[in-house]
C-alpha positions as semicolon CSV with decimal commas, in nm:
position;residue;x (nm);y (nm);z (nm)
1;X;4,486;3,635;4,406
2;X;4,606;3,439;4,093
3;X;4,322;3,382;3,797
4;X;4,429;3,073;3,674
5;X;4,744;2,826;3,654
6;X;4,960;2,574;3,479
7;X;4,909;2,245;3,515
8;X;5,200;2,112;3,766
9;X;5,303;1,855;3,996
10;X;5,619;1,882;4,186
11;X;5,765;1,550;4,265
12;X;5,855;1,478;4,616
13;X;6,179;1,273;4,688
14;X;6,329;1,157;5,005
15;X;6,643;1,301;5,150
16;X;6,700;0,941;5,258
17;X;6,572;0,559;5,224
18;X;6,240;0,669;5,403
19;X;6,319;0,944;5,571
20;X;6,138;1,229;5,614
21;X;6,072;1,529;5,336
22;X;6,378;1,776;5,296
23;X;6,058;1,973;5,085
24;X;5,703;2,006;5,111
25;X;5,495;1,806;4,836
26;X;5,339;2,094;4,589
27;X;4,998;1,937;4,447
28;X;4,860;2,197;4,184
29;X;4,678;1,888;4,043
30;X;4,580;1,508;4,137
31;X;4,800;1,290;4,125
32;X;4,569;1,146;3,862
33;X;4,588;1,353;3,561
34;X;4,405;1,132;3,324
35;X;4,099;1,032;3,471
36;X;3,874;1,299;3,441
37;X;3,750;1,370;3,803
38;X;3,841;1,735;4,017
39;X;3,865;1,833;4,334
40;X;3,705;2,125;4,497
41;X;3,822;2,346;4,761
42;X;3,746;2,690;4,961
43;X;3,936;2,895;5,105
44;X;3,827;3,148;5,428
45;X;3,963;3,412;5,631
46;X;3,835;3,610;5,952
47;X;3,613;3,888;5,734
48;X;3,332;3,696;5,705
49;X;3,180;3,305;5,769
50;X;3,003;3,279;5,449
51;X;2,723;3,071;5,437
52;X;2,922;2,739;5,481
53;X;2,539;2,545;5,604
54;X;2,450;2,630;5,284
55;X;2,785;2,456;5,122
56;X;2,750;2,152;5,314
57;X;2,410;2,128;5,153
58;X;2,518;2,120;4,839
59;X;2,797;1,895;4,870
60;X;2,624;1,601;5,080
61;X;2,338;1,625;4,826
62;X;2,599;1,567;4,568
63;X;2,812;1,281;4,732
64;X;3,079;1,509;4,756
65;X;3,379;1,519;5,023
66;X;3,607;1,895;4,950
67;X;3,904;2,092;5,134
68;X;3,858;2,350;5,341
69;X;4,140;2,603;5,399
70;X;4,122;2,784;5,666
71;X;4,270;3,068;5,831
72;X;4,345;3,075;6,214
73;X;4,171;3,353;6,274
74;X;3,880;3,247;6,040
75;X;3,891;2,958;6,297
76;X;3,868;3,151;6,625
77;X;3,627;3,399;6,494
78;X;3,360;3,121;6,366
79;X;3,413;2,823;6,567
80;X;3,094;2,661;6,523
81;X;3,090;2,723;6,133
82;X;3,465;2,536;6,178
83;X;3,280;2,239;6,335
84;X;3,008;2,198;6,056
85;X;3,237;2,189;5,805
86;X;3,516;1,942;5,946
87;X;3,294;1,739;6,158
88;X;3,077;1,658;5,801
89;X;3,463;1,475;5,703
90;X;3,594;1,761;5,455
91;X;3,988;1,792;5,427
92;X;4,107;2,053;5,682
93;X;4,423;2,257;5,545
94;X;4,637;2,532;5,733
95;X;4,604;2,814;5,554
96;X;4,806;3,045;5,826
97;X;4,705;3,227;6,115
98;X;4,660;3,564;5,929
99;X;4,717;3,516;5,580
100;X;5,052;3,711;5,507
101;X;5,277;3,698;5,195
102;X;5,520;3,361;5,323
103;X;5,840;3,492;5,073
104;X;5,818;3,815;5,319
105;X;5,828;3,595;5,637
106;X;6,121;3,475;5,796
107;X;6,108;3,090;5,893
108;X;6,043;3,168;6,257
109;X;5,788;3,389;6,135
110;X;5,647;3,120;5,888
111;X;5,643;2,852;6,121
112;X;5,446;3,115;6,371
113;X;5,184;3,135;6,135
114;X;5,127;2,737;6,084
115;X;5,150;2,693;6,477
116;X;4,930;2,977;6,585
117;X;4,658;2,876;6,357
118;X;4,687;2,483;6,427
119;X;4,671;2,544;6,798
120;X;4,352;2,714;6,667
121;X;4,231;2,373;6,499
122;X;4,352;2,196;6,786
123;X;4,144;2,376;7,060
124;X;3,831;2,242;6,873
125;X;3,951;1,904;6,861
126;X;4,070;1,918;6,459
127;X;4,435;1,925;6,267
128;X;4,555;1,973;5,925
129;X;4,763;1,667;5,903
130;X;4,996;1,906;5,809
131;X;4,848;1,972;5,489
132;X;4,942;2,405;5,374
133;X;4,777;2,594;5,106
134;X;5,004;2,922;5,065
135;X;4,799;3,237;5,123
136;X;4,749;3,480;4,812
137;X;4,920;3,156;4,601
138;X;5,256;3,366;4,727
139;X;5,577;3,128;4,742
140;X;5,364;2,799;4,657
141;X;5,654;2,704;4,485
142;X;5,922;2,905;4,657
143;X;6,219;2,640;4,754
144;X;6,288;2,802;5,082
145;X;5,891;2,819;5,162
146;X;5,901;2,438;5,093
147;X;6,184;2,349;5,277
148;X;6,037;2,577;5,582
149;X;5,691;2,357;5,582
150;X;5,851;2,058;5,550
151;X;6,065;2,137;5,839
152;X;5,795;2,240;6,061
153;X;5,590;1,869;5,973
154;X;5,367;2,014;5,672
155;X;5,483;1,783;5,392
156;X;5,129;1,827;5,185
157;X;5,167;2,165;4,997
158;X;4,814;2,131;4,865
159;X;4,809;2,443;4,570
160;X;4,528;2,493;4,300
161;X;4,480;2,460;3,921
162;X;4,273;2,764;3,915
163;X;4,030;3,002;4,081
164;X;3,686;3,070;3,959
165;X;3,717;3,433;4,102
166;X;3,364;3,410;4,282
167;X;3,548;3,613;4,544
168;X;3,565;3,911;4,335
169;X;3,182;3,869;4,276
170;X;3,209;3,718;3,947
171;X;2,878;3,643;3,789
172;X;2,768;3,322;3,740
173;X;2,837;3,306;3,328
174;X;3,207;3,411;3,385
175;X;3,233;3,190;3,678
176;X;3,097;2,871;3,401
177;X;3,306;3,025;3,145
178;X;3,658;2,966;3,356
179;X;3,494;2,614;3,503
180;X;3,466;2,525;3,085
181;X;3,789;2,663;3,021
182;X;4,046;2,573;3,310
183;X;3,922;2,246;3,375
184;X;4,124;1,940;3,354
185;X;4,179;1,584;3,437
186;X;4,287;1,556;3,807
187;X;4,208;1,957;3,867
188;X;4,167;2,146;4,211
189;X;3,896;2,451;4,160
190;X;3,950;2,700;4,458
191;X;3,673;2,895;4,547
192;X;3,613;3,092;4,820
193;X;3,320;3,102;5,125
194;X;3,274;3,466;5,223
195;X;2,981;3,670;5,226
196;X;3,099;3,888;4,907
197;X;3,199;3,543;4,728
198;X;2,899;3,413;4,449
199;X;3,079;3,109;4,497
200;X;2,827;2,884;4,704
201;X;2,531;3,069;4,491
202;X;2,717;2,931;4,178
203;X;2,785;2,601;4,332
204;X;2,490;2,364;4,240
205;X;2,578;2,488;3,894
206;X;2,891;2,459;3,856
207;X;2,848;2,080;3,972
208;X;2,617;2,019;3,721
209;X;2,830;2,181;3,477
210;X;3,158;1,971;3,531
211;X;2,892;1,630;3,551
212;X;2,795;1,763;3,213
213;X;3,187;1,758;3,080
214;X;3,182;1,433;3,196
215;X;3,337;1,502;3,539
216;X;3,386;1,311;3,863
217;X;3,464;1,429;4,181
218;X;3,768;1,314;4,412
219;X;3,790;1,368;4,771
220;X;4,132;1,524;4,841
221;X;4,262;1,302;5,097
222;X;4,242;1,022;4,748
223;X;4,382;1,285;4,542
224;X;4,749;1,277;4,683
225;X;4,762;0,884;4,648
226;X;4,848;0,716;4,342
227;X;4,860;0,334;4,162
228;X;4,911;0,055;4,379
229;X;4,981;0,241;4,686
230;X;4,668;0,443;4,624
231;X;4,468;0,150;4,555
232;X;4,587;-0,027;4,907
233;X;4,485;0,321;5,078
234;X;4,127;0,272;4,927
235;X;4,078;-0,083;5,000
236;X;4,181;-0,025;5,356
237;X;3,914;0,204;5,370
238;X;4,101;0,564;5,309
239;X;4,107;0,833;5,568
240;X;3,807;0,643;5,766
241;X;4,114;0,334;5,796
242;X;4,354;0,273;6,071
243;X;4,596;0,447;5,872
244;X;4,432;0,822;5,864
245;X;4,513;1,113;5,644
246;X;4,824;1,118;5,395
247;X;5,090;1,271;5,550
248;X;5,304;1,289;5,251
249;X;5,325;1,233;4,810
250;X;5,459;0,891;4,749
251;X;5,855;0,870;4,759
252;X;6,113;0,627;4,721
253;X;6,113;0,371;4,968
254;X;6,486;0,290;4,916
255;X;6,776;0,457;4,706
256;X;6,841;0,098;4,558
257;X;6,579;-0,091;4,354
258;X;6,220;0,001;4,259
259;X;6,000;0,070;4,568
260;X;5,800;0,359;4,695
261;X;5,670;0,450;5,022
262;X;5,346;0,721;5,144
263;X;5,348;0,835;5,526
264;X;4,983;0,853;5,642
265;X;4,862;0,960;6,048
266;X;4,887;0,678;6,197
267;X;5,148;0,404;5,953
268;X;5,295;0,376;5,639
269;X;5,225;0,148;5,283
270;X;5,546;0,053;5,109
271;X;5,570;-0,150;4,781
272;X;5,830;-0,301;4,610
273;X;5,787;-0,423;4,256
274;X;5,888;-0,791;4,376
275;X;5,719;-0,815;4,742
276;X;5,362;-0,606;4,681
277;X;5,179;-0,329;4,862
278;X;5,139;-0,349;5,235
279;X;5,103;-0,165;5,548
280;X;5,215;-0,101;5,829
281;X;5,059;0,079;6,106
282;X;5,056;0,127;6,505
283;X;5,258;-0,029;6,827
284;X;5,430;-0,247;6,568
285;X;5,499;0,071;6,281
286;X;5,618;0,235;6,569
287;X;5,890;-0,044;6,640
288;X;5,957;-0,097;6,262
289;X;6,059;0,298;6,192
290;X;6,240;0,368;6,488
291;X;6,446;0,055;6,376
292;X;6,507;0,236;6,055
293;X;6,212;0,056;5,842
294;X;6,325;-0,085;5,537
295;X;6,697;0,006;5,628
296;X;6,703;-0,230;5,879
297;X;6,759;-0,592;5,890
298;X;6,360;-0,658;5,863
299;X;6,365;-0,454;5,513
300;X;6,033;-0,455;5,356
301;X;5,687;-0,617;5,460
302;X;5,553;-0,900;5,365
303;X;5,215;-0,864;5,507
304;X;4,950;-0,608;5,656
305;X;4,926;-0,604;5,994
306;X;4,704;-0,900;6,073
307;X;4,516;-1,046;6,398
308;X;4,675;-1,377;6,536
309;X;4,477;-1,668;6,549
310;X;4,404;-1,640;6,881
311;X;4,262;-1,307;6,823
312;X;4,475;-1,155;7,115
313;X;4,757;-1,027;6,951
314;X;4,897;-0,834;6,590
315;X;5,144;-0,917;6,370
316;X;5,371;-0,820;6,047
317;X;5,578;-1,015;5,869
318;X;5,887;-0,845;5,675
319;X;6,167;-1,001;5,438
320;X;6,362;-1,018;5,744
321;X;6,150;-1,151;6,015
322;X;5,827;-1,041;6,185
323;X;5,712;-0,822;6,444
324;X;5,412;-0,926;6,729
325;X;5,217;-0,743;6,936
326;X;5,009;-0,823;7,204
327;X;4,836;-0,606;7,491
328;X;5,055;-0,758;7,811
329;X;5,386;-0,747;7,593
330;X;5,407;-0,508;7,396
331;X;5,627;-0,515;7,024
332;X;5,889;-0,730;6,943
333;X;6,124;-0,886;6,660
334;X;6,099;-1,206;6,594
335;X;6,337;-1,355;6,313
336;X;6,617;-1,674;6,208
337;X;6,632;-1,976;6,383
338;X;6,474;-1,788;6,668
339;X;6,171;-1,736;6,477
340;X;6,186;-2,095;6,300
341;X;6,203;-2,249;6,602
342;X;5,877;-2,062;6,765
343;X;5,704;-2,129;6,465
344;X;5,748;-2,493;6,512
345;X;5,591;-2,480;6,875
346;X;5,326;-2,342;6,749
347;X;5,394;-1,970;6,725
348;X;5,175;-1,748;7,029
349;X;4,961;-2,018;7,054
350;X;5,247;-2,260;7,155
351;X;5,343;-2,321;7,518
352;X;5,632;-2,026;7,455
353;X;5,346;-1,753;7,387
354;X;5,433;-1,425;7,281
355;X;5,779;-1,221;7,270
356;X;5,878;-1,011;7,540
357;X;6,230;-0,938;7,459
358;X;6,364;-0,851;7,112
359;X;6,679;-1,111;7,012
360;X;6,952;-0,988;7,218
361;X;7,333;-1,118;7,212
362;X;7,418;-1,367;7,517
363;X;7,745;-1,582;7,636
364;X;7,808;-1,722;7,267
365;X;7,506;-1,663;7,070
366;X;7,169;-1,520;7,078
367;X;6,847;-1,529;7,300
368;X;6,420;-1,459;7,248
369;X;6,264;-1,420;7,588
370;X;5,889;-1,541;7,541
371;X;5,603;-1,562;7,785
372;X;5,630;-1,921;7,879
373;X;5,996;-1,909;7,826
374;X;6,344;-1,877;7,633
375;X;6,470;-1,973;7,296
376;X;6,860;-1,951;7,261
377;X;7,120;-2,031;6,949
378;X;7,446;-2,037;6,824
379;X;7,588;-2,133;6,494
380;X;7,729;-2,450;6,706
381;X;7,401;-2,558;6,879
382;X;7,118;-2,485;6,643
383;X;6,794;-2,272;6,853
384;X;6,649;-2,497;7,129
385;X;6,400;-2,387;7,400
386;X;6,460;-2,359;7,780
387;X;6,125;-2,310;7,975
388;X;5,973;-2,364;8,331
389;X;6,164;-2,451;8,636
390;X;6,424;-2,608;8,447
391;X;6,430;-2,259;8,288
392;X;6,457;-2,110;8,644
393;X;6,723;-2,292;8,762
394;X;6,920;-2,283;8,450
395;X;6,919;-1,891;8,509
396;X;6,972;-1,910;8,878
397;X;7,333;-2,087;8,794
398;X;7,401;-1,830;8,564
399;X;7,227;-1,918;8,207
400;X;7,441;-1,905;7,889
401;X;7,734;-1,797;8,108
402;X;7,761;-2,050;8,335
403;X;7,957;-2,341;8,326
404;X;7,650;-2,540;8,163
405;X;7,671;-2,237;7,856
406;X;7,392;-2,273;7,550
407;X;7,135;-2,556;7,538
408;X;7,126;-2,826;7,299
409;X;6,841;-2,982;7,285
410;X;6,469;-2,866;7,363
411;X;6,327;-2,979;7,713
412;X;6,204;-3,350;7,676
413;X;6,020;-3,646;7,855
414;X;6,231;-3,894;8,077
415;X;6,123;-4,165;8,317
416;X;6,139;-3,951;8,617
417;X;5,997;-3,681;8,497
418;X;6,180;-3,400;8,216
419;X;6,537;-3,281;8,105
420;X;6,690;-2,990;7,916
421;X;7,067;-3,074;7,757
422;X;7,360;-2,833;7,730
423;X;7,696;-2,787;7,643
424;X;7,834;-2,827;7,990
425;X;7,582;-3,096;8,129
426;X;7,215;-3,128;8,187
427;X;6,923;-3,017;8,423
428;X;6,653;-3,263;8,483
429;X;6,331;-3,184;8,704
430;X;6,184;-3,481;8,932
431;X;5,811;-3,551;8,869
432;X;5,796;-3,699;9,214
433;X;5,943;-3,493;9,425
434;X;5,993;-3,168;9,236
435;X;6,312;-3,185;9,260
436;X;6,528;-2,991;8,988
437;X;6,862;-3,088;8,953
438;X;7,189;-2,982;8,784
439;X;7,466;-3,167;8,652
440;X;7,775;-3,100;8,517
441;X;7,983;-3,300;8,290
């Protein structure tokens, strides 16, 4: 095991406009390197469970949330010691099945060791998030490691700043001596929770000792987020949010312009210096990145996911258009005249309701399918609405490619009852007799 480190920070860049890691993140520090707060950690393997009761103690008496990594086997062996310490919220991290030397694995080998020991996690219900720590600090920044965790889905290669060598059974004075000596702004202290480790004796004073340098204490899930990104992340409420654990550093959003982007479980926050910091999460995330994000025609958002007025449905709205979501339909774009159009009826709450098509290309122009009916346009004919029986019929006869072709006009009140205009002629519907009629010019 390594005494102490360097200060580092690998930056983390995209291999495309949001796309996904070509190399883990390597976080020997906070991203924070000027506030002076730390982050503590423990690592554990199969030879013994420590006392971790004991450590969780000491850290809820002190407020404090930490890492734990953990081997597979540690895992397996002490299952309910596992459950204490994850269930009480602490940062989970994949610390291999069986703690080899990764530069003297191959990548199937590697990425049998990070499977093996999260199928450990799994079967009690927990994951890393694929968060690593490298075992024996071998290859933490080894390109080829990197590339091999980010491959396999572990984008968080959460490293150390330096070891307080309680695992050796360092005495409490040397252990203070290294806290006084190695500590700095943004710092992760690895110690260690097995039975030979005076680690968890020493803890209550090395606490007290860092409080006395005038140190804080970050919880690591905060530690990998950063300015305004960061500071969306805790306002939403952090790992306890909608959004989960980070998944990944910040990284460009786009490889034009000034934006940045951080994967987390369950969504994404993007901000661009001229839009602002939002999220996206969910059904509707899930439609926005397999459209290709900000790549595609939506770019960035313009809003968190937010509740519709009537309470039913989601909704995000982008530079492009929006995206809504309700239980019965599902997610779906929303944008142009289309979208200007619904808006004036009254968006979800209007007769139309909610999407249940995306826009999709018809006979000379485009077409929204909504609950309570269709919205259609064409650079000739503006967007107008087709809905009820005169929406039936209009169909029946063959829609947009009939000889009647794209509406132009909304539905609208006559004497005998309503009428919808189009290109080729008009369909009226007989209050009287419900009779719906078509005629062609």
């Amino acid at each position: 095991m390594l005494a102490a480190a360097a200060a580092l920070a690998v930056p983390l860049t995209a291999s495309a406009a949001d796309a996904p890691p070509a190399s883990a993140n390597v976080f020997t520090r906070a991203y924070d390197t000027t506030t002076k707060n730390v982050t503590l950690t423990f690592d554990a393997d199969w030879w013994s469970a420590g006392n971790p009761g004991e450590v969780l103690r000491i850290l809820r008496e002190n407020g404090i949330t930490a890492a734990f990594a953990l081997t597979g086997r540690y895992v397996e062996k002490y299952p309910d010691q596992t459950r204490a310490l994850i269930s009480a919220g602490h940062k989970l991290i994949n610390h291999s099945y069986d703690h080899p030397y990764f530069t003297q694995e191959t990548q199937a080998s590697r990425w049998s060791q990070l499977d093996r020991a999260e199928a450990a996690y799994n079967r009690l219900g927990f994951t890393s998030a694929g968060w690593f720590r490298a075992p024996y600090r071998d290859g933490y920044l080894d390109a080829g490691v990197n590339r091999d965790l980010a491959a396999r889905g572990y984008y968080v290669n959460y490293d150390w700043t330096y070891d307080t060598t309680g695992y050796q059974g360092a005495s409490l004075d040397t252990i203070l001596a290294r806290v006084r000596q190695y500590t700095v702004p943004g710092g992760t202290i690895l110690m260690h929770l097995g039975d030979d480790s005076t680690d968890t004796a020493a803890l209550p004073s090395i606490i007290s000792t860092l409080r006395g340098m005038g140190y804080g204490f970050t919880d690591p899930y905060r530690s990998v987020t950063k300015g305004l990104i960061g500071a969306k992340y805790a306002a939403l409420g952090a790992q306890r949010s909608v959004l989960g654990v980070p998944r990944t550093g910040e990284m460009v959003a786009t490889t034009s312009g000034t934006s940045a982007v951080q994967w987390f479980d369950i969504g994404r926050i993007y901000w661009r210096n001229d839009i602002g910091t939002f999220e996206v999460h969910g059904a509707i995330g899930g439609k926005y990145f397999g459209m290709g994000s900000v790549t595609s025609f939506l770019g960035f958002p313009r809003t968190d996911e937010t509740t519709t007025p009537d309470r039913i449905g989601r909704f995000n709205h982008f530079q492009g258009g929006s995206i809504y979501w309700s239980p019965p339909t599902g997610p779906h774009t929303v944008y142009g005249a289309i979208r200007d159009k619904w808006a004036s009826l009254g968006w979800e709450t209007g007769f139309l309701g909610y999407p249940v098509s995306d826009e999709v290309a018809v006979t000379g122009g485009r077409a929204s399918q909504f609950q309570g009916g269709n919205v259609y346009w064409s650079a000739a004919t503006a967007a107008h609405e087709v809905h009820g029986l005169i929406l039936s019929r209009y169909i029946a006869v063959g829609g947009t490619g009939s000889r009647l072709g794209l509406p132009v006009s909304d539905e609208y009140g006559i004497s005998t009852g309503r009428r919808s205009d189009f290109r080729g002629g008009f369909i009226t519907w007989n209050a009287t007799t419900g009779a719906v009629t078509v005629t062609y010019y």
